[in-house]
PDB file of N, CA and C in Angstrom:
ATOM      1  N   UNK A   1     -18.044 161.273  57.882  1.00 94.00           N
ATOM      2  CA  UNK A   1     -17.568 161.152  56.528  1.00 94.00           C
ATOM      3  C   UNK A   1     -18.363 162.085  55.591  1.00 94.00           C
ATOM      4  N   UNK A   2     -20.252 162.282  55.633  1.00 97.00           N
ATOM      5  CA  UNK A   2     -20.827 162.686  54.510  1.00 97.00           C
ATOM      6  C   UNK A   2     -20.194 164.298  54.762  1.00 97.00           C
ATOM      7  N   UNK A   3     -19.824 164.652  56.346  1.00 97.00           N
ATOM      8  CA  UNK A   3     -19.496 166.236  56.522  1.00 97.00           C
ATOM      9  C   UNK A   3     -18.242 166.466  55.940  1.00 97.00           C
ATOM     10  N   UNK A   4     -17.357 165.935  56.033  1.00 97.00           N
ATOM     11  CA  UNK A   4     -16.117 166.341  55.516  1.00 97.00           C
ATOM     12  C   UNK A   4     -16.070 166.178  53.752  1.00 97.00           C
ATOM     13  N   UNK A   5     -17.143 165.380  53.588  1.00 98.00           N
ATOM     14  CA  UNK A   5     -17.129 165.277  51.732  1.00 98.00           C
ATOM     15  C   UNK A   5     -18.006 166.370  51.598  1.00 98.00           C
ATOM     16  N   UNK A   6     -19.194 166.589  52.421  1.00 98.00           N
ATOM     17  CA  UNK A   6     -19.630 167.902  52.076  1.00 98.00           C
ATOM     18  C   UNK A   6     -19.013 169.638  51.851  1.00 98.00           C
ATOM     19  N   UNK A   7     -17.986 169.531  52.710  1.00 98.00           N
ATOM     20  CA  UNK A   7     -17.178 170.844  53.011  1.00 98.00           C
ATOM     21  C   UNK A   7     -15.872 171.073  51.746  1.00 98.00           C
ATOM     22  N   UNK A   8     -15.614 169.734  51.108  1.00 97.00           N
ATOM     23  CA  UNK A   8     -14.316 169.625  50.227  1.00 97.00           C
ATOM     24  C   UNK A   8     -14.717 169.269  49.016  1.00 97.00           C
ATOM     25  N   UNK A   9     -16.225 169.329  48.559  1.00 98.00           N
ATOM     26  CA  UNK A   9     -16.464 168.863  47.197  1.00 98.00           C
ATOM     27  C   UNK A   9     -17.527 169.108  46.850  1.00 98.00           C
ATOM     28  N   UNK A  10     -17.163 170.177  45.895  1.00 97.00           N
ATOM     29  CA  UNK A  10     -18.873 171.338  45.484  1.00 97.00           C
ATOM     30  C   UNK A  10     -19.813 170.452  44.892  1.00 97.00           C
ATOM     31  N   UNK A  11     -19.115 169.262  43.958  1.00 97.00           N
ATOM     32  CA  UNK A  11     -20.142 168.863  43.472  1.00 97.00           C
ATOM     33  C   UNK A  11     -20.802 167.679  44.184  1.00 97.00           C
ATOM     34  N   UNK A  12     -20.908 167.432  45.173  1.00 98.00           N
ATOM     35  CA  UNK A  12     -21.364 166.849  46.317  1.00 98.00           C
ATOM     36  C   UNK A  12     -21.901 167.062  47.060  1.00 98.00           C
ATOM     37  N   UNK A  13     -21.475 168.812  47.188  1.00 98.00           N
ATOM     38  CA  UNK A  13     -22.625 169.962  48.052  1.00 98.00           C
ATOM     39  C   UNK A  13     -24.014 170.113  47.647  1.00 98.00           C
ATOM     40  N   UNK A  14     -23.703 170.377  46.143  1.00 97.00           N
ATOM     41  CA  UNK A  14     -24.813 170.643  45.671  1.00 97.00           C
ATOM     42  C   UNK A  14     -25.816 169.638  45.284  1.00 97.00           C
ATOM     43  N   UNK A  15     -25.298 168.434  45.293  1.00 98.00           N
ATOM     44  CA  UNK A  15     -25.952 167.246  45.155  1.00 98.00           C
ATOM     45  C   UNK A  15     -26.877 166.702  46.517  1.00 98.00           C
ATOM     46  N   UNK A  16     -26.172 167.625  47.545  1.00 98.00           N
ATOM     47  CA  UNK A  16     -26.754 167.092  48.890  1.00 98.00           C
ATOM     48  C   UNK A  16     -27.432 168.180  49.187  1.00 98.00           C
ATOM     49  N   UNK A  17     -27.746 168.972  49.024  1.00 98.00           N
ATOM     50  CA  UNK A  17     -29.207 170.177  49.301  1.00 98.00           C
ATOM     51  C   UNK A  17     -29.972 170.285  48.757  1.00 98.00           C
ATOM     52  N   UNK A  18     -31.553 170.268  49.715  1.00 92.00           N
ATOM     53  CA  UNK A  18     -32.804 169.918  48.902  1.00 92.00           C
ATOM     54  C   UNK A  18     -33.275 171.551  48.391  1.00 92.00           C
ATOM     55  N   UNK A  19     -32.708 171.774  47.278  1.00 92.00           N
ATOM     56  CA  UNK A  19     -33.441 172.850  47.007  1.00 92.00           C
ATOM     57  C   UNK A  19     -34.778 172.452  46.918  1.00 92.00           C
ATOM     58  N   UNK A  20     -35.730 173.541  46.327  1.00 89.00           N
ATOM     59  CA  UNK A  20     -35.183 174.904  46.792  1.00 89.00           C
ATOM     60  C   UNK A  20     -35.059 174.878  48.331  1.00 89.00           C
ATOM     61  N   UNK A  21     -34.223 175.334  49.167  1.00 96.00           N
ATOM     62  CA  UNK A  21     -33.649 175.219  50.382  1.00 96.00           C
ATOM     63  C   UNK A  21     -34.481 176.417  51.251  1.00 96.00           C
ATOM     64  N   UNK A  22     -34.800 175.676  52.146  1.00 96.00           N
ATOM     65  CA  UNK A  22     -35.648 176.722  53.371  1.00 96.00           C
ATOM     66  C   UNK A  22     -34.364 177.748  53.992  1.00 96.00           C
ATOM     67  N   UNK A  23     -34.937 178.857  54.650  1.00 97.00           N
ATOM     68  CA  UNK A  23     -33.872 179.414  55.253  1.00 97.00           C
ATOM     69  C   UNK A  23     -33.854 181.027  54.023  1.00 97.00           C
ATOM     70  N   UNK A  24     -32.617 181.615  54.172  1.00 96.00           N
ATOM     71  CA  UNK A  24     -32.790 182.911  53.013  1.00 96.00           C
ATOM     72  C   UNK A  24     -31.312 183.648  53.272  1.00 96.00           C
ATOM     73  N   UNK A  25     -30.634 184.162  53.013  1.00 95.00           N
ATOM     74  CA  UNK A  25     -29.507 184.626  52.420  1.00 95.00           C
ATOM     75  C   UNK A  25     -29.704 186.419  52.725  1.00 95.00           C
ATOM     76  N   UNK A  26     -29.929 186.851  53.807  1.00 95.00           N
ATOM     77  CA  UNK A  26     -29.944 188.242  53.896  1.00 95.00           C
ATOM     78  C   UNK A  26     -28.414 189.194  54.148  1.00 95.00           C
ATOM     79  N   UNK A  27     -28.400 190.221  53.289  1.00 91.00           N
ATOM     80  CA  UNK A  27     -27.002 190.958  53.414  1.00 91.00           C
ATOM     81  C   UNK A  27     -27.960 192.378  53.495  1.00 91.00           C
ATOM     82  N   UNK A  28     -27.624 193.235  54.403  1.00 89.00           N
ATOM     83  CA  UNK A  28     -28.262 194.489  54.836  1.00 89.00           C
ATOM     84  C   UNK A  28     -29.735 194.193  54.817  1.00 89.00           C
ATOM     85  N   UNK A  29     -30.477 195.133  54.117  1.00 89.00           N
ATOM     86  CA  UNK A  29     -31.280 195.036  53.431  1.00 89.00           C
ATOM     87  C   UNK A  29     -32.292 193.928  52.495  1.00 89.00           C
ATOM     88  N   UNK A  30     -31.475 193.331  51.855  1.00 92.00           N
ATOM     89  CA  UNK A  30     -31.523 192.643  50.917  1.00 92.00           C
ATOM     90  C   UNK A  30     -31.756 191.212  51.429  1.00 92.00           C
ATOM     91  N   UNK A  31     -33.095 190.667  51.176  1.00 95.00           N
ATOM     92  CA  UNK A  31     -33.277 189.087  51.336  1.00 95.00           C
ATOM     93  C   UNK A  31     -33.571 188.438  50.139  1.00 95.00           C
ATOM     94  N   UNK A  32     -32.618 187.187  49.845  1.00 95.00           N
ATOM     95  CA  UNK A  32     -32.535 186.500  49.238  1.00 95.00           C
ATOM     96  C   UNK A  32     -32.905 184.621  49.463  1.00 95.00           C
ATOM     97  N   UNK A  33     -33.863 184.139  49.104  1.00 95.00           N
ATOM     98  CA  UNK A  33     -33.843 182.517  48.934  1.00 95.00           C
ATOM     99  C   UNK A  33     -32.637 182.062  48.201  1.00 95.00           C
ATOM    100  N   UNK A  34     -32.547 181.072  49.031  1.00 95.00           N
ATOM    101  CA  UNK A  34     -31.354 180.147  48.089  1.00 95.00           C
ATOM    102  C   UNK A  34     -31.894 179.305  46.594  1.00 95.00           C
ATOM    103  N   UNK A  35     -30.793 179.849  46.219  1.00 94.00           N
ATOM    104  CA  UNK A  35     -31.250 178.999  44.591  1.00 94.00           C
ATOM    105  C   UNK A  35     -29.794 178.112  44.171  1.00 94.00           C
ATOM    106  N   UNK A  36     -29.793 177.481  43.698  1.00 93.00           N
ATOM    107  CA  UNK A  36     -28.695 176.505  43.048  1.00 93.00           C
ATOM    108  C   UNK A  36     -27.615 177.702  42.201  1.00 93.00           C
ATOM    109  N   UNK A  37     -28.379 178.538  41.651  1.00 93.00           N
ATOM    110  CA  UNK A  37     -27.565 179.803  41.105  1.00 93.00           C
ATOM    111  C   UNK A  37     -26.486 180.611  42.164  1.00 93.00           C
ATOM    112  N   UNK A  38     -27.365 181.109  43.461  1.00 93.00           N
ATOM    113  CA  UNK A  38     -26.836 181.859  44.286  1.00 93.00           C
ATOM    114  C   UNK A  38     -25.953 181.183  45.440  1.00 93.00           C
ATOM    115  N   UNK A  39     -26.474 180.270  45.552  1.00 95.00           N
ATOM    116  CA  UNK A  39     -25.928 179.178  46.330  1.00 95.00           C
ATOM    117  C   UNK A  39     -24.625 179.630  46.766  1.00 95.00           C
ATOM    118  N   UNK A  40     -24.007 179.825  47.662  1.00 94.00           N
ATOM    119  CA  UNK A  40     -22.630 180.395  48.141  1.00 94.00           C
ATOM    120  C   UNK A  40     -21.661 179.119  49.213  1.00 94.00           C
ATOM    121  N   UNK A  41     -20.982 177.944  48.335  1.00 96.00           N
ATOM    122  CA  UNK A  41     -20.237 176.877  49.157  1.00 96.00           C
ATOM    123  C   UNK A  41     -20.084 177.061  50.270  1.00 96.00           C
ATOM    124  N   UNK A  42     -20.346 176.487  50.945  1.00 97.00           N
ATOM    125  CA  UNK A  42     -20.039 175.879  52.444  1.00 97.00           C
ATOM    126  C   UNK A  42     -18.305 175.282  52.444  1.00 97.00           C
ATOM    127  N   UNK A  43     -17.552 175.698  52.911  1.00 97.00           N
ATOM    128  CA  UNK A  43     -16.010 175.357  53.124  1.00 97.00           C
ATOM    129  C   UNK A  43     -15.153 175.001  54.384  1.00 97.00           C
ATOM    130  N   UNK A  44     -16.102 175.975  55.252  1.00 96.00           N
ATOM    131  CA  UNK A  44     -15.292 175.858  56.884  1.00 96.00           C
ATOM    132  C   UNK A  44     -16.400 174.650  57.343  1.00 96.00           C
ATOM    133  N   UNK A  45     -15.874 174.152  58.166  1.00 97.00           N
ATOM    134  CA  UNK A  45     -16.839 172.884  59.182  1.00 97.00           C
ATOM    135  C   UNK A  45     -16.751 173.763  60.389  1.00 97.00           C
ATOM    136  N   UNK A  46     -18.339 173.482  61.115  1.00 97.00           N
ATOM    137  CA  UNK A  46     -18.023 174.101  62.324  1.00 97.00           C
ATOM    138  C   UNK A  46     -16.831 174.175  63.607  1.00 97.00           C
ATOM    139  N   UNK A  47     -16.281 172.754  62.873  1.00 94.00           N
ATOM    140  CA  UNK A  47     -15.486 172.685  64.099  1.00 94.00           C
ATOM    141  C   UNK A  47     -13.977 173.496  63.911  1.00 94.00           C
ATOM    142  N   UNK A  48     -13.838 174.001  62.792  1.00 96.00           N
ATOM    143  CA  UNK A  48     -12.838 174.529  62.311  1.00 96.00           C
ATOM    144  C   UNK A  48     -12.683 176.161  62.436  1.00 96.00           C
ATOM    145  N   UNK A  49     -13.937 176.569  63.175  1.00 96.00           N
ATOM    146  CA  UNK A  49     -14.277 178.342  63.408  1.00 96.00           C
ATOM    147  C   UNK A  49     -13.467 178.344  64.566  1.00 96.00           C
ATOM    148  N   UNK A  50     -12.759 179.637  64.488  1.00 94.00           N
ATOM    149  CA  UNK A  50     -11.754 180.089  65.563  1.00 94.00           C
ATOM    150  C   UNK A  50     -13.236 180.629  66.740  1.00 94.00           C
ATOM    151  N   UNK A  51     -12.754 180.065  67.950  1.00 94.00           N
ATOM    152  CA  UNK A  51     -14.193 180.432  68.615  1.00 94.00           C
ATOM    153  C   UNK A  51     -13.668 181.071  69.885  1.00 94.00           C
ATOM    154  N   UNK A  52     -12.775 181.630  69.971  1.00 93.00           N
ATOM    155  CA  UNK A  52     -11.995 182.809  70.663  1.00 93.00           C
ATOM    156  C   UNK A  52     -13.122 184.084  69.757  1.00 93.00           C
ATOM    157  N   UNK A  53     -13.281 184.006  68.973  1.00 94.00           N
ATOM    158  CA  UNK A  53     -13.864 185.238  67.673  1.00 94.00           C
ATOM    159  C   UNK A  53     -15.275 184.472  67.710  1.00 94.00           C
ATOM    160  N   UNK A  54     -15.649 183.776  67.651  1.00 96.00           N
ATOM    161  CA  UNK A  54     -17.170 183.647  67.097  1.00 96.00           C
ATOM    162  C   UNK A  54     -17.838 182.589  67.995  1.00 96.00           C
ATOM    163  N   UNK A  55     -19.305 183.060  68.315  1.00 97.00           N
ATOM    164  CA  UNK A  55     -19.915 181.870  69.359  1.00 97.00           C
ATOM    165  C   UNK A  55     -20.457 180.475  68.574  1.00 97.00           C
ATOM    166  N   UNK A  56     -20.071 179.764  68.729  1.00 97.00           N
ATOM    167  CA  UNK A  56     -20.611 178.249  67.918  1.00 97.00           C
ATOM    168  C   UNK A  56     -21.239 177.509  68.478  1.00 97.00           C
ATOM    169  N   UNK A  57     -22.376 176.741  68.330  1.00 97.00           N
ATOM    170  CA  UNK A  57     -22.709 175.512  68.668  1.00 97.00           C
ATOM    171  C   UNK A  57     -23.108 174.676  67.962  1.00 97.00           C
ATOM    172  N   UNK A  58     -23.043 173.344  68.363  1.00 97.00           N
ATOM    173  CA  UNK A  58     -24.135 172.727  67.637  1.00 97.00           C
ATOM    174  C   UNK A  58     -24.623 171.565  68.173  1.00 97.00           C
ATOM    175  N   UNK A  59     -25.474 171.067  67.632  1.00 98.00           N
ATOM    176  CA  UNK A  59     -26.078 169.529  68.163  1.00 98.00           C
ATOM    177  C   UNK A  59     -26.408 168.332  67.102  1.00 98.00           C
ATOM    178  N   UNK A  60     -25.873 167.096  67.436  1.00 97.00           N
ATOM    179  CA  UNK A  60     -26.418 166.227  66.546  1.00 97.00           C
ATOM    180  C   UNK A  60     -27.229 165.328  66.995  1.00 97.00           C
ATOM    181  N   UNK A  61     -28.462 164.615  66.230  1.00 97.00           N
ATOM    182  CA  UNK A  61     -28.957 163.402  66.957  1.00 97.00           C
ATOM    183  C   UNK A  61     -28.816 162.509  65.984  1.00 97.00           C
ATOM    184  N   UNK A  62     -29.695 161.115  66.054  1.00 96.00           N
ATOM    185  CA  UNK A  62     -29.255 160.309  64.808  1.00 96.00           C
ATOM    186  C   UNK A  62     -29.894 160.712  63.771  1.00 96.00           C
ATOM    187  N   UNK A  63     -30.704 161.596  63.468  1.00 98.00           N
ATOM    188  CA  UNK A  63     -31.466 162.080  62.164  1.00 98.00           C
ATOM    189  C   UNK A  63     -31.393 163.358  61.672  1.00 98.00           C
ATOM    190  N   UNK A  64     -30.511 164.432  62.636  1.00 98.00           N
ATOM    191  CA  UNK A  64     -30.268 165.523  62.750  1.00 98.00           C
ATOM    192  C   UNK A  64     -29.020 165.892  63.012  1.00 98.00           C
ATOM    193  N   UNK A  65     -28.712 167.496  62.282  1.00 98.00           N
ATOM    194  CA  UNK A  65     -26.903 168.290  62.591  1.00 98.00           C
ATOM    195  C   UNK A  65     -27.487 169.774  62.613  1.00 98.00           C
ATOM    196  N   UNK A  66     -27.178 169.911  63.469  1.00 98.00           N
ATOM    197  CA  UNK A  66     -27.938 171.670  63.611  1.00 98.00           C
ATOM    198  C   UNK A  66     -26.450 172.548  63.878  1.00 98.00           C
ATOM    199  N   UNK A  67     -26.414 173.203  63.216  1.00 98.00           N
ATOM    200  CA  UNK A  67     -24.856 173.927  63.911  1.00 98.00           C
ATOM    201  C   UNK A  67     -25.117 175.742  63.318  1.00 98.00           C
ATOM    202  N   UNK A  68     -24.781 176.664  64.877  1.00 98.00           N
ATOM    203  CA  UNK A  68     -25.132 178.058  64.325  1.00 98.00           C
ATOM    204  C   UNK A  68     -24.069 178.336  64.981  1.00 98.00           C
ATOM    205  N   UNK A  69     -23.411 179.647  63.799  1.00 98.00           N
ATOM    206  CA  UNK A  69     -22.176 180.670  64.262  1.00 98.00           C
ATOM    207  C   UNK A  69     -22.691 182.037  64.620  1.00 98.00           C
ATOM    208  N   UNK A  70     -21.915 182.959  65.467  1.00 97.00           N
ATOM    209  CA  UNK A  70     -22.374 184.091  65.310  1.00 97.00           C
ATOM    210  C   UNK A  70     -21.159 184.827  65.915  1.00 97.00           C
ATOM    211  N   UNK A  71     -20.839 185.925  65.555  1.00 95.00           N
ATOM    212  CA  UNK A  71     -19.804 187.233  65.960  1.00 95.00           C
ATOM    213  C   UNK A  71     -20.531 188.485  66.642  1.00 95.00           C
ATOM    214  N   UNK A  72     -20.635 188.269  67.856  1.00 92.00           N
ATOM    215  CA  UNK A  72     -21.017 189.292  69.037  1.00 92.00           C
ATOM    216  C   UNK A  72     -21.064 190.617  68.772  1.00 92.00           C
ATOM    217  N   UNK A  73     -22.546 191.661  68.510  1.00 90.00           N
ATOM    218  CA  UNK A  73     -22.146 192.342  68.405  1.00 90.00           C
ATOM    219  C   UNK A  73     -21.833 193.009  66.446  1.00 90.00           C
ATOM    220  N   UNK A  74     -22.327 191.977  65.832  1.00 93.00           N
ATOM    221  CA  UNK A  74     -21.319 192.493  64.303  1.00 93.00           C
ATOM    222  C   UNK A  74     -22.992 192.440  63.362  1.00 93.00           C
ATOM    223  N   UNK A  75     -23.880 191.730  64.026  1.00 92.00           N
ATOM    224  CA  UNK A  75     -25.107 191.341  62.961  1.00 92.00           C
ATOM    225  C   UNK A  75     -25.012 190.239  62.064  1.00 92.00           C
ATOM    226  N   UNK A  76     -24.010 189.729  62.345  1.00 95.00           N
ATOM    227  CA  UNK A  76     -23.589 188.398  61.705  1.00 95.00           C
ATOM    228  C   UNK A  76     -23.804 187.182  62.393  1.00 95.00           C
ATOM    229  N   UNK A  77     -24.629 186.197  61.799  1.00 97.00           N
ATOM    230  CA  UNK A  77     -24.791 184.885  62.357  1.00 97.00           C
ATOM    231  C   UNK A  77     -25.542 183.785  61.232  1.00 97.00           C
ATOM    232  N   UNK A  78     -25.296 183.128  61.495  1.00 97.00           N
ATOM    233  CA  UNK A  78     -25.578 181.769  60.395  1.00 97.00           C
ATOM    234  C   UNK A  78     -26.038 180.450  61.616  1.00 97.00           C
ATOM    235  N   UNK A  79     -27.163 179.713  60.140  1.00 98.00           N
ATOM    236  CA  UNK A  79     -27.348 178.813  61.161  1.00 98.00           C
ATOM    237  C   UNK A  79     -27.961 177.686  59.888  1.00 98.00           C
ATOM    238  N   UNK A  80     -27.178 176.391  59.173  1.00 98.00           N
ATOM    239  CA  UNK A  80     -27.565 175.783  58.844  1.00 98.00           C
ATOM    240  C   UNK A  80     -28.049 173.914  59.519  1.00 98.00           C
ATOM    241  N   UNK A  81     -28.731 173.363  58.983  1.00 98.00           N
ATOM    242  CA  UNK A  81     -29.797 171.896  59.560  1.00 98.00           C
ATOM    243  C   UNK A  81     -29.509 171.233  58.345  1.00 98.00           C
ATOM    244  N   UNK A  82     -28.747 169.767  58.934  1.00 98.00           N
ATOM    245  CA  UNK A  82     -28.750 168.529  58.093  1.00 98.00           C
ATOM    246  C   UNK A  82     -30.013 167.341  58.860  1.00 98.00           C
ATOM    247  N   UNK A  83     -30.487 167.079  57.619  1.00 98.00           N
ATOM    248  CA  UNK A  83     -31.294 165.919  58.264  1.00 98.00           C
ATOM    249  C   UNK A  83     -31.040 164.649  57.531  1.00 98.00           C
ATOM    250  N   UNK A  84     -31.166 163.148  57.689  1.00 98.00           N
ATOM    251  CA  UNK A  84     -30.785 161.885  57.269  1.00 98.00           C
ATOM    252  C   UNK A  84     -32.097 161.979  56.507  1.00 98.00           C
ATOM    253  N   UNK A  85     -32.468 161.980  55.787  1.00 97.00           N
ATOM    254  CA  UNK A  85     -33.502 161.207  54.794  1.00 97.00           C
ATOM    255  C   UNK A  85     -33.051 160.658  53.754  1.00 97.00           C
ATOM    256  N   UNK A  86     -33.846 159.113  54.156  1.00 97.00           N
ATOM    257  CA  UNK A  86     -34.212 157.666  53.263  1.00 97.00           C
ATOM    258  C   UNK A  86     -32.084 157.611  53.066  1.00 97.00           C
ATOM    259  N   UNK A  87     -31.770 157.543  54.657  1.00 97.00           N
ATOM    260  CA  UNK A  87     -30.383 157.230  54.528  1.00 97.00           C
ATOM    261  C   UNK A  87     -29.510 157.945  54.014  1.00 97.00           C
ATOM    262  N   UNK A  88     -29.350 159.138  53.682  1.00 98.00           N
ATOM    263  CA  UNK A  88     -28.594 159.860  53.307  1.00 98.00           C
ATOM    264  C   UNK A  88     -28.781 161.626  53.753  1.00 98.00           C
ATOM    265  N   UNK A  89     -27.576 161.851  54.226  1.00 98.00           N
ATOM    266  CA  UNK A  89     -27.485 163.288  54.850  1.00 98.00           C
ATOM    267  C   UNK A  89     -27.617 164.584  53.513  1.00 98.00           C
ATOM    268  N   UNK A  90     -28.524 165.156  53.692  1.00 98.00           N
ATOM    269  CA  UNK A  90     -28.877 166.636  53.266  1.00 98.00           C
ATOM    270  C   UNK A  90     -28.844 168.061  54.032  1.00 98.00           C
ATOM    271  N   UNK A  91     -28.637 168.599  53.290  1.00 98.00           N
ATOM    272  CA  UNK A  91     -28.760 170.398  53.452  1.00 98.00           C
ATOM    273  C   UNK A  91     -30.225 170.865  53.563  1.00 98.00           C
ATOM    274  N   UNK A  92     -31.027 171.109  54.326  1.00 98.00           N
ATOM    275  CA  UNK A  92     -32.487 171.260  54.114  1.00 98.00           C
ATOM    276  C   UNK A  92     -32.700 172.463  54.753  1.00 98.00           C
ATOM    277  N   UNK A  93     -31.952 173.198  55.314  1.00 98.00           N
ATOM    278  CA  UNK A  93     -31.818 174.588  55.753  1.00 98.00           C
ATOM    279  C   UNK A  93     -31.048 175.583  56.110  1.00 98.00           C
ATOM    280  N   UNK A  94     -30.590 176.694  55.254  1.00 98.00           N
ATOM    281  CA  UNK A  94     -29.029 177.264  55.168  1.00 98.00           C
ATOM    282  C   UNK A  94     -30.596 179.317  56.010  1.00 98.00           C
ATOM    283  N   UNK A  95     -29.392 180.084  57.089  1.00 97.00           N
ATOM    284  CA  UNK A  95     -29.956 181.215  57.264  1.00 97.00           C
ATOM    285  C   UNK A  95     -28.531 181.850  57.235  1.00 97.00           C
ATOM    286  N   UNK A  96     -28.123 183.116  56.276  1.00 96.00           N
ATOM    287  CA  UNK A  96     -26.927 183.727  56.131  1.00 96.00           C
ATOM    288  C   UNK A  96     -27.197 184.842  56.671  1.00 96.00           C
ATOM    289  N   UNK A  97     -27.016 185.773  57.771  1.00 96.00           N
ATOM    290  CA  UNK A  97     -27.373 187.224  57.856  1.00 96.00           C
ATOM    291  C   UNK A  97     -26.044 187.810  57.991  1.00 96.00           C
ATOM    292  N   UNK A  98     -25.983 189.223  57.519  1.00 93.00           N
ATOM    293  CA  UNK A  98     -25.184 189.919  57.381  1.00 93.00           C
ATOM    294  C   UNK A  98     -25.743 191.528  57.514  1.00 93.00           C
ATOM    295  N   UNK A  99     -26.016 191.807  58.666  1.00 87.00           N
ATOM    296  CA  UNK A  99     -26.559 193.187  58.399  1.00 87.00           C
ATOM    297  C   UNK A  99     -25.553 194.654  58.945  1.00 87.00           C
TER     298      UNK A  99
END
């Protein structure tokens, strides 16, 4: 339930990530920390990546959601971590590369 409200409702997203958020936002060159400013929505759920095109995995335990994409070959891969704290699921680590 908290994943699918996370993916369909920004202001729920942003309510559920502990900024400032570990992890960093790199495009070429350019590395960026996540800030509440730059912050770029989360929309697709992993399970929704065409994976004919992109390698996916992920793992959950009861305190943990680890899920990383990547496109073979392109320099592209992502890899964000939900953890349960004090009962409630958070964003505590977003990695965007794009090189």
């Amino acid at each position: 339930m908290f994943y699918n409200q996370f993916h369909s409702d920004s202001l729920f997203q942003i309510s559920r990530i502990k900024f400032p958020l570990e992890g960093q936002n790199r495009d070429g060159f350019e590395k960026n920390k996540w800030t509440k400013v730059n912050w770029i929505l989360l929309k697709t759920k992993i399970y929704d990546i065409d994976t004919l095109e992109f390698k996916t995995e992920w793992k959950k335990t009861g305190t943990s959601f680890v899920e990383k994409c990547s496109l073979e070959n392109s320099g592209f891969s992502s890899e964000y971590r939900f953890q349960l704290i004090e009962k409630k699921w958070y964003l505590t680590y977003a990695l965007d590369i794009n090189l």
